[in-house]
Amino acid sequence: MLGEDRSAAELAGMIERRISGVPLEYVLGWVEFCGRRYAVDAGVFVPRRRTEYLVELAVGKQVGTAVEPPTKSQPTVVVDLCCGSGAIGAAVAAQLEAKANRPTELYATDIDPTAVLCAAKNLADVGGTVLCGDLYHAFPANLRGRVDLLVVNAPYVPSDSIRLMPPEARLYEPWVTLDGGADGLAVQRRIAADAGDWLAPGGRLFIETSEQQAPQTRQLLEQAGLMTTVEHSEDLDATVVAGRKPAGSPKETGR
Ligand SMILES: C[S@@+](CC[C@H](N)C(=O)[O-])C[C@H]1O[C@@H](n2cnc3c(N)ncnc32)[C@H](O)[C@@H]1O
C-alpha cells in the first residue's frame, strides 16, 4: 500500500478497508501473478500464487512440444476457460510470445459479466477475445477442434467446504467462483465431457485441482478420451491434471 504512492488520506482509507477484512488485492485493485500486475475488481476471483504452476506447465509443454505449427506465423490457439480476471490466459500468451516467439490467438471466457469486464482490461496488452457464457456455450463455433491449449482453473471446492475457507475467500469471493458442487467436481465433470470436441488433435488441457481430488479429475479426463498425467508442486502446493487429445483421435475435426 505504501508503494502505491497515494495521499495520506487515501492510504488511511486503504488501511482501514484491509483491517476490516477486505482482501489486499481488492484494496489495491491489482494482483501480482507470474511477475506481472493484473487488475482484480471487487467480486472477481483473486488469482492464487499456486496457479502460477499451471501457467508454467502449459507454457513449458507447449514450447517443448514435438508438434510445432507448420509456420511461425500460425498462432497457437489458447483458451482460458472460467477465466475470472483472465490472468492465466494473459500470462500464458505473454510467456509463449516472450519465450518462444509464438503468436497466440487468445480467448478468455467466464459466466460472470463482472469477471469478463475485468478480463477485458487484462487482455488489452496481449490482445485477445473475451466472451461471456456457460463453459463451452461461450465459444465461437469456429474454435471446434482448433484449441491447442485449454487452460482451466474452474471452481473445485466442495460446497460444504466453502465455510472452512479463509474469510477473504468465503466472504468476498462470490459463491460461483468457488463452488464445485457436492463433490467439488461438478464443473470439472462438464468441462471434461466436452473437451475433446474443442481440442485440436494433439491439443492439451491443463486443469488445476486439489491433491485429494486429482485421481477423480484425472479419471474424468481419461473417460473423455484424453491421455493424462498428474503434476504436483510441493513448493506452491499446487496440483494440475494435464490431458492431451490423441493426434489421431476420431473426434479430429480441425487442421
Ligand atoms: C476459481 S475461479 C478461477 C478464476 C481464474 N481462472 C483464476 O484462476 O484466477 C472460477 C471461475 O469460474 C467461473 N465459472 C463458474 N462456473 C462457470 C461456468 N459454468 N461457465 C463459465 N465460467 C464459470 C467463475 O465465475 C470464476 O470466475
GROMACS .gro file of C-alpha atoms and ligand atoms in nm:
model
  282
    1MET     CA    1   0.000   0.000   0.000
    2LEU     CA    2   0.288   0.237   0.080
    3GLY     CA    3   0.435   0.165  -0.262
    4GLU     CA    4   0.114   0.289  -0.424
    5ASP     CA    5   0.220   0.649  -0.358
    6ARG     CA    6  -0.124   0.779  -0.260
    7SER     CA    7  -0.219   1.071  -0.039
    8ALA     CA    8  -0.213   1.018   0.338
    9ALA     CA    9  -0.594   1.023   0.349
   10GLU     CA   10  -0.624   0.767   0.070
   11LEU     CA   11  -0.364   0.545   0.235
   12ALA     CA   12  -0.552   0.564   0.566
   13GLY     CA   13  -0.871   0.459   0.387
   14MET     CA   14  -0.695   0.162   0.227
   15ILE     CA   15  -0.554   0.050   0.561
   16GLU     CA   16  -0.897   0.078   0.719
   17ARG     CA   17  -1.051  -0.139   0.446
   18ARG     CA   18  -0.779  -0.400   0.485
   19ILE     CA   19  -0.820  -0.405   0.866
   20SER     CA   20  -1.194  -0.456   0.818
   21GLY     CA   21  -1.112  -0.774   0.626
   22VAL     CA   22  -1.124  -0.667   0.261
   23PRO     CA   23  -0.869  -0.877   0.068
   24LEU     CA   24  -0.548  -0.687  -0.005
   25GLU     CA   25  -0.589  -0.736  -0.380
   26TYR     CA   26  -0.932  -0.568  -0.376
   27VAL     CA   27  -0.790  -0.278  -0.174
   28LEU     CA   28  -0.507  -0.232  -0.422
   29GLY     CA   29  -0.710  -0.321  -0.731
   30TRP     CA   30  -0.440  -0.549  -0.862
   31VAL     CA   31  -0.261  -0.878  -0.800
   32GLU     CA   32   0.091  -0.986  -0.887
   33PHE     CA   33   0.080  -1.305  -1.091
   34CYS     CA   34   0.364  -1.461  -1.292
   35GLY     CA   35   0.573  -1.149  -1.240
   36ARG     CA   36   0.314  -0.906  -1.377
   37ARG     CA   37   0.034  -0.694  -1.234
   38TYR     CA   38  -0.322  -0.779  -1.330
   39ALA     CA   39  -0.636  -0.584  -1.242
   40VAL     CA   40  -0.871  -0.751  -0.993
   41ASP     CA   41  -1.211  -0.587  -0.949
   42ALA     CA   42  -1.430  -0.646  -0.645
   43GLY     CA   43  -1.626  -0.968  -0.689
   44VAL     CA   44  -1.368  -1.123  -0.923
   45PHE     CA   45  -1.172  -1.427  -0.801
   46VAL     CA   46  -0.820  -1.330  -0.693
   47PRO     CA   47  -0.565  -1.538  -0.888
   48ARG     CA   48  -0.367  -1.751  -0.645
   49ARG     CA   49   0.008  -1.790  -0.636
   50ARG     CA   50  -0.033  -2.169  -0.671
   51THR     CA   51  -0.193  -2.121  -1.013
   52GLU     CA   52   0.139  -1.996  -1.150
   53TYR     CA   53   0.227  -2.367  -1.165
   54LEU     CA   54  -0.046  -2.427  -1.423
   55VAL     CA   55   0.096  -2.146  -1.639
   56GLU     CA   56   0.448  -2.288  -1.602
   57LEU     CA   57   0.334  -2.632  -1.714
   58ALA     CA   58   0.120  -2.509  -2.001
   59VAL     CA   59   0.393  -2.287  -2.144
   60GLY     CA   60   0.667  -2.545  -2.086
   61LYS     CA   61   0.478  -2.825  -2.255
   62GLN     CA   62   0.369  -2.607  -2.543
   63VAL     CA   63   0.719  -2.475  -2.609
   64GLY     CA   64   0.865  -2.823  -2.574
   65THR     CA   65   0.601  -2.992  -2.788
   66ALA     CA   66   0.719  -3.200  -3.081
   67VAL     CA   67   0.427  -3.076  -3.288
   68GLU     CA   68   0.534  -2.730  -3.397
   69PRO     CA   69   0.292  -2.523  -3.600
   70PRO     CA   70   0.363  -2.554  -3.973
   71THR     CA   71   0.479  -2.193  -3.994
   72LYS     CA   72   0.598  -1.945  -3.736
   73SER     CA   73   0.310  -1.717  -3.827
   74GLN     CA   74   0.041  -1.973  -3.741
   75PRO     CA   75  -0.080  -1.880  -3.395
   76THR     CA   76  -0.122  -2.117  -3.105
   77VAL     CA   77  -0.492  -2.117  -3.015
   78VAL     CA   78  -0.518  -2.067  -2.638
   79VAL     CA   79  -0.842  -2.062  -2.436
   80ASP     CA   80  -0.862  -1.960  -2.071
   81LEU     CA   81  -1.188  -2.125  -1.962
   82CYS     CA   82  -1.351  -1.996  -1.640
   83CYS     CA   83  -1.105  -1.709  -1.675
   84GLY     CA   84  -1.202  -1.482  -1.384
   85SER     CA   85  -0.959  -1.189  -1.417
   86GLY     CA   86  -0.804  -1.354  -1.724
   87ALA     CA   87  -0.460  -1.359  -1.561
   88ILE     CA   88  -0.388  -1.721  -1.661
   89GLY     CA   89  -0.459  -1.668  -2.029
   90ALA     CA   90  -0.279  -1.334  -2.038
   91ALA     CA   91   0.028  -1.482  -1.866
   92VAL     CA   92   0.036  -1.787  -2.096
   93ALA     CA   93   0.010  -1.568  -2.406
   94ALA     CA   94   0.276  -1.326  -2.282
   95GLN     CA   95   0.516  -1.610  -2.197
   96LEU     CA   96   0.462  -1.801  -2.522
   97GLU     CA   97   0.537  -1.482  -2.709
   98ALA     CA   98   0.844  -1.393  -2.496
   99LYS     CA   99   0.998  -1.741  -2.461
  100ALA     CA  100   0.929  -1.890  -2.799
  101ASN     CA  101   0.826  -1.601  -3.020
  102ARG     CA  102   0.499  -1.787  -3.071
  103PRO     CA  103   0.199  -1.568  -3.155
  104THR     CA  104  -0.127  -1.669  -2.991
  105GLU     CA  105  -0.493  -1.649  -3.079
  106LEU     CA  106  -0.622  -1.599  -2.726
  107TYR     CA  107  -0.975  -1.637  -2.589
  108ALA     CA  108  -1.092  -1.596  -2.230
  109THR     CA  109  -1.442  -1.690  -2.116
  110ASP     CA  110  -1.641  -1.674  -1.796
  111ILE     CA  111  -2.005  -1.694  -1.691
  112ASP     CA  112  -1.982  -1.384  -1.471
  113PRO     CA  113  -2.007  -1.046  -1.653
  114THR     CA  114  -1.801  -0.874  -1.379
  115ALA     CA  115  -1.516  -1.117  -1.446
  116VAL     CA  116  -1.549  -1.069  -1.821
  117LEU     CA  117  -1.512  -0.690  -1.787
  118CYS     CA  118  -1.205  -0.737  -1.568
  119ALA     CA  119  -1.051  -0.991  -1.809
  120ALA     CA  120  -1.101  -0.748  -2.098
  121LYS     CA  121  -0.874  -0.500  -1.916
  122ASN     CA  122  -0.610  -0.764  -1.853
  123LEU     CA  123  -0.607  -0.896  -2.208
  124ALA     CA  124  -0.574  -0.549  -2.360
  125ASP     CA  125  -0.193  -0.566  -2.371
  126VAL     CA  126  -0.158  -0.916  -2.515
  127GLY     CA  127  -0.466  -0.894  -2.736
  128GLY     CA  128  -0.744  -1.149  -2.730
  129THR     CA  129  -1.117  -1.204  -2.725
  130VAL     CA  130  -1.316  -1.211  -2.402
  131LEU     CA  131  -1.654  -1.384  -2.402
  132CYS     CA  132  -1.933  -1.435  -2.152
  133GLY     CA  133  -2.124  -1.762  -2.115
  134ASP     CA  134  -2.166  -2.101  -1.957
  135LEU     CA  135  -1.850  -2.303  -2.028
  136TYR     CA  136  -1.826  -2.404  -2.398
  137HIS     CA  137  -2.152  -2.222  -2.484
  138ALA     CA  138  -1.941  -1.906  -2.491
  139PHE     CA  139  -1.708  -2.044  -2.758
  140PRO     CA  140  -1.740  -1.931  -3.121
  141ALA     CA  141  -1.824  -2.230  -3.344
  142ASN     CA  142  -1.502  -2.194  -3.543
  143LEU     CA  143  -1.299  -2.295  -3.235
  144ARG     CA  144  -1.435  -2.652  -3.251
  145GLY     CA  145  -1.140  -2.889  -3.298
  146ARG     CA  146  -0.890  -2.598  -3.309
  147VAL     CA  147  -0.786  -2.537  -2.948
  148ASP     CA  148  -0.415  -2.611  -2.896
  149LEU     CA  149  -0.409  -2.515  -2.529
  150LEU     CA  150  -0.706  -2.514  -2.291
  151VAL     CA  151  -0.607  -2.370  -1.952
  152VAL     CA  152  -0.859  -2.406  -1.673
  153ASN     CA  153  -0.893  -2.314  -1.311
  154ALA     CA  154  -1.264  -2.377  -1.256
  155PRO     CA  155  -1.435  -2.390  -0.916
  156TYR     CA  156  -1.342  -2.714  -0.739
  157VAL     CA  157  -1.422  -2.660  -0.371
  158PRO     CA  158  -1.694  -2.897  -0.242
  159SER     CA  159  -1.995  -2.686  -0.135
  160ASP     CA  160  -1.970  -2.798   0.227
  161SER     CA  161  -1.604  -2.698   0.250
  162ILE     CA  162  -1.652  -2.335   0.147
  163ARG     CA  163  -1.736  -2.242   0.508
  164LEU     CA  164  -1.385  -2.365   0.606
  165MET     CA  165  -1.207  -2.127   0.367
  166PRO     CA  166  -1.032  -1.810   0.490
  167PRO     CA  167  -1.271  -1.515   0.534
  168GLU     CA  168  -1.113  -1.328   0.241
  169ALA     CA  169  -1.243  -1.606   0.015
  170ARG     CA  170  -1.573  -1.710   0.170
  171LEU     CA  171  -1.692  -1.356   0.249
  172TYR     CA  172  -1.562  -1.164  -0.052
  173GLU     CA  173  -1.533  -1.402  -0.346
  174PRO     CA  174  -1.873  -1.489  -0.498
  175TRP     CA  175  -2.006  -1.841  -0.449
  176VAL     CA  176  -1.994  -1.907  -0.826
  177THR     CA  177  -1.616  -1.861  -0.822
  178LEU     CA  178  -1.562  -2.126  -0.553
  179ASP     CA  179  -1.843  -2.379  -0.559
  180GLY     CA  180  -1.769  -2.712  -0.724
  181GLY     CA  181  -2.093  -2.877  -0.610
  182ALA     CA  182  -2.136  -3.162  -0.364
  183ASP     CA  183  -1.811  -3.342  -0.453
  184GLY     CA  184  -1.625  -3.039  -0.590
  185LEU     CA  185  -1.621  -3.192  -0.937
  186ALA     CA  186  -1.948  -3.067  -1.086
  187VAL     CA  187  -1.790  -2.804  -1.314
  188GLN     CA  188  -1.483  -3.016  -1.396
  189ARG     CA  189  -1.715  -3.302  -1.498
  190ARG     CA  190  -1.884  -3.083  -1.759
  191ILE     CA  191  -1.552  -2.942  -1.878
  192ALA     CA  192  -1.402  -3.289  -1.924
  193ALA     CA  193  -1.706  -3.427  -2.105
  194ASP     CA  194  -1.681  -3.184  -2.399
  195ALA     CA  195  -1.308  -3.105  -2.403
  196GLY     CA  196  -1.237  -3.349  -2.686
  197ASP     CA  197  -1.478  -3.167  -2.917
  198TRP     CA  198  -1.289  -2.840  -2.888
  199LEU     CA  199  -0.926  -2.951  -2.862
  200ALA     CA  200  -0.720  -2.977  -3.178
  201PRO     CA  201  -0.563  -3.318  -3.249
  202GLY     CA  202  -0.267  -3.330  -3.008
  203GLY     CA  203  -0.414  -3.033  -2.818
  204ARG     CA  204  -0.356  -3.007  -2.445
  205LEU     CA  205  -0.572  -2.924  -2.147
  206PHE     CA  206  -0.432  -2.817  -1.809
  207ILE     CA  207  -0.674  -2.805  -1.518
  208GLU     CA  208  -0.600  -2.714  -1.158
  209THR     CA  209  -0.740  -2.940  -0.889
  210SER     CA  210  -0.666  -3.036  -0.531
  211GLU     CA  211  -0.423  -3.312  -0.436
  212GLN     CA  212  -0.714  -3.514  -0.292
  213GLN     CA  213  -0.934  -3.472  -0.598
  214ALA     CA  214  -0.660  -3.531  -0.856
  215PRO     CA  215  -0.741  -3.902  -0.912
  216GLN     CA  216  -1.107  -3.819  -0.985
  217THR     CA  217  -1.017  -3.521  -1.206
  218ARG     CA  218  -0.781  -3.747  -1.396
  219GLN     CA  219  -1.048  -4.013  -1.435
  220LEU     CA  220  -1.291  -3.759  -1.580
  221LEU     CA  221  -1.039  -3.660  -1.847
  222GLU     CA  222  -0.948  -4.022  -1.924
  223GLN     CA  223  -1.318  -4.107  -1.964
  224ALA     CA  224  -1.333  -3.824  -2.218
  225GLY     CA  225  -1.058  -3.993  -2.421
  226LEU     CA  226  -0.761  -3.778  -2.317
  227MET     CA  227  -0.419  -3.913  -2.220
  228THR     CA  228  -0.335  -3.772  -1.877
  229THR     CA  229  -0.069  -3.709  -1.617
  230VAL     CA  230  -0.095  -3.563  -1.268
  231GLU     CA  231   0.159  -3.292  -1.188
  232HIS     CA  232   0.231  -3.160  -0.840
  233SER     CA  233   0.443  -2.880  -0.698
  234GLU     CA  234   0.538  -2.909  -0.331
  235ASP     CA  235   0.669  -2.552  -0.332
  236LEU     CA  236   0.343  -2.399  -0.449
  237ASP     CA  237   0.116  -2.666  -0.300
  238ALA     CA  238  -0.036  -2.693  -0.646
  239THR     CA  239  -0.182  -2.987  -0.836
  240VAL     CA  240  -0.266  -2.986  -1.205
  241VAL     CA  241  -0.400  -3.261  -1.426
  242ALA     CA  242  -0.264  -3.242  -1.779
  243GLY     CA  243  -0.460  -3.403  -2.061
  244ARG     CA  244  -0.376  -3.448  -2.427
  245LYS     CA  245  -0.608  -3.535  -2.710
  246PRO     CA  246  -0.451  -3.812  -2.919
  247ALA     CA  247  -0.330  -3.681  -3.254
  248GLY     CA  248  -0.527  -3.946  -3.442
  249SER     CA  249  -0.843  -3.911  -3.236
  250PRO     CA  250  -1.174  -3.992  -3.409
  251LYS     CA  251  -1.309  -3.657  -3.283
  252GLU     CA  252  -1.050  -3.487  -3.504
  253THR     CA  253  -1.227  -3.211  -3.692
  254GLY     CA  254  -0.969  -2.933  -3.721
  255ARG     CA  255  -0.642  -2.879  -3.901
  256LIG     C1  256  -1.184  -2.044  -0.908
  256LIG     S1  257  -1.233  -1.909  -1.008
  256LIG     C2  258  -1.085  -1.901  -1.110
  256LIG     C3  259  -1.072  -1.781  -1.194
  256LIG     C4  260  -0.941  -1.780  -1.277
  256LIG     N1  261  -0.936  -1.896  -1.362
  256LIG     C5  262  -0.822  -1.776  -1.185
  256LIG     O1  263  -0.758  -1.879  -1.159
  256LIG     O2  264  -0.792  -1.667  -1.134
  256LIG     C6  265  -1.351  -1.989  -1.115
  256LIG     C7  266  -1.414  -1.900  -1.223
  256LIG     O3  267  -1.507  -1.983  -1.295
  256LIG     C8  268  -1.620  -1.908  -1.331
  256LIG     N2  269  -1.731  -2.001  -1.356
  256LIG     C9  270  -1.801  -2.073  -1.267
  256LIG     N3  271  -1.894  -2.150  -1.330
  256LIG    C10  272  -1.879  -2.125  -1.464
  256LIG    C11  273  -1.945  -2.173  -1.581
  256LIG     N4  274  -2.044  -2.263  -1.572
  256LIG     N5  275  -1.904  -2.127  -1.700
  256LIG    C12  276  -1.804  -2.034  -1.709
  256LIG     N6  277  -1.738  -1.984  -1.602
  256LIG    C13  278  -1.775  -2.029  -1.480
  256LIG    C14  279  -1.641  -1.815  -1.211
  256LIG     O4  280  -1.718  -1.702  -1.246
  256LIG    C15  281  -1.496  -1.783  -1.173
  256LIG     O5  282  -1.452  -1.664  -1.236
   0.00000   0.00000   0.00000
